[in-house]
Amino acid sequence: ICERESQEWSFGMKSDIQIAQEAEMLPIKEVAEKLGIGEDDLELYGKYKAKLSDELIERVKNQPDGKLILVTAINPTPAGEGKTTTSVGLGQAFGRLGKKAVIALREPSLGPCFGIKGGAAGGGYAQVVPMEDLNLHFTGDFHAITSANNLLAALLDNHIQQGNELGIDPRLGSKMDGVVREDHFVITVASEIMAILCLATDMHDLKRRLGRIIVAYTYDGKPVTADDLQATGAMAALLKDALKPNLIQTLEHTPAIVHGGPFANIAHGCNSVRATKTALKLADYVITEAGFGADLGAEKFFDIKCRKADLKPDAVVLVATIRALKYNGG
């Protein structure tokens, strides 16, 4: 995945990717059984990955919630401070204690994956697997979000090209924004559709949120939405499978529900509401994390995700490292 992970330390420690590739994974059907999930409620993506069905989510929604534990960190460094590693380690520890636990994490972004951080699947013997799949294409959720984003952009361009019935100002901003310039779509995790997918509770809610996306303004300064462009249904169709949470496992076969991945600097930095709420119905302990440091991701977890989804965390784990204290404190 990156050069750092392909090297062995001089005293013989295995790299993260070596440990992951040597792991003996259970078939995902066996991992699901630990949570009382049968094969009929899984949509299999090969032998070791699956999506949870809408029928399962609907069936368990009235079950009592387990305990919700948030993992966050002090101000991190460019290399990250080990929130995911700590989350996975905690999940595995609960497993060793004989507790019914599940980890609820974000899907990694390709940007950090191919950058300094390498993968975002934990580290050492506290990883989720299959590691390469998770860090790259996984079950195609991010590709679906990218397609929906690009579809909306194309429909906007086409509407203006075909006569501009809505009277969209092609400057695409307010009159104070000046002249038009070329721009480009940079990264899936920073798109509004990613944030929307991760806050949506079901397909109806997803459509409602997608329809309210403001894509432009008219010459009169009135907002133009995705609903106005009649783009909502097509976007939702592209996202129908991406809305379903993904199930994989840790190195010690603790179930891990990994779904969504908005950045915390532009959105709320947490995995999907749907994944977390489903996890709480399936296990006694749910370990989740929020992106960046406590002053960003955790604050948004409490102020946005918990308020919108009526979540009530039972405990917080704060990761603190000497490296972060040196980097941020001088």
Short mmCIF file of C-alpha atoms in Angstrom, two decimals, residues 1-23 122-127 131 251:
data_model
loop_
_atom_site.label_atom_id
_atom_site.label_comp_id
_atom_site.label_asym_id
_atom_site.label_seq_id
_atom_site.Cartn_x
_atom_site.Cartn_y
_atom_site.Cartn_z
CA ILE A 1 0.00 0.00 0.00
CA CYS A 2 2.87 2.37 0.67
CA GLU A 3 6.61 2.11 1.09
CA ARG A 4 6.47 2.42 4.86
CA GLU A 5 4.36 -0.70 5.10
CA SER A 6 6.45 -2.75 2.71
CA GLN A 7 9.57 -2.53 4.89
CA GLU A 8 10.40 -4.69 7.86
CA TRP A 9 11.95 -3.11 10.93
CA SER A 10 15.55 -4.15 11.50
CA PHE A 11 14.66 -6.10 14.65
CA GLY A 12 12.31 -8.41 12.77
CA MET A 13 8.84 -6.93 13.32
CA LYS A 14 6.44 -7.65 10.49
CA SER A 15 4.91 -4.75 8.60
CA ASP A 16 1.15 -4.08 8.72
CA ILE A 17 0.60 -5.40 5.21
CA GLN A 18 2.56 -8.60 5.94
CA ILE A 19 0.47 -9.26 9.03
CA ALA A 20 -2.75 -8.61 7.09
CA GLN A 21 -1.75 -10.83 4.17
CA GLU A 22 -0.80 -13.70 6.48
CA ALA A 23 -4.10 -13.49 8.38
CA GLY A 122 -5.66 -0.17 11.85
CA GLY A 123 -2.13 -1.44 12.39
CA GLY A 124 -0.02 -4.30 13.67
CA TYR A 125 -2.21 -7.06 15.11
CA ALA A 126 -5.17 -4.69 15.46
CA GLN A 127 -6.38 -4.49 11.86
CA MET A 131 -6.96 -4.87 4.23
CA LEU A 251 -7.62 -10.21 12.61
#
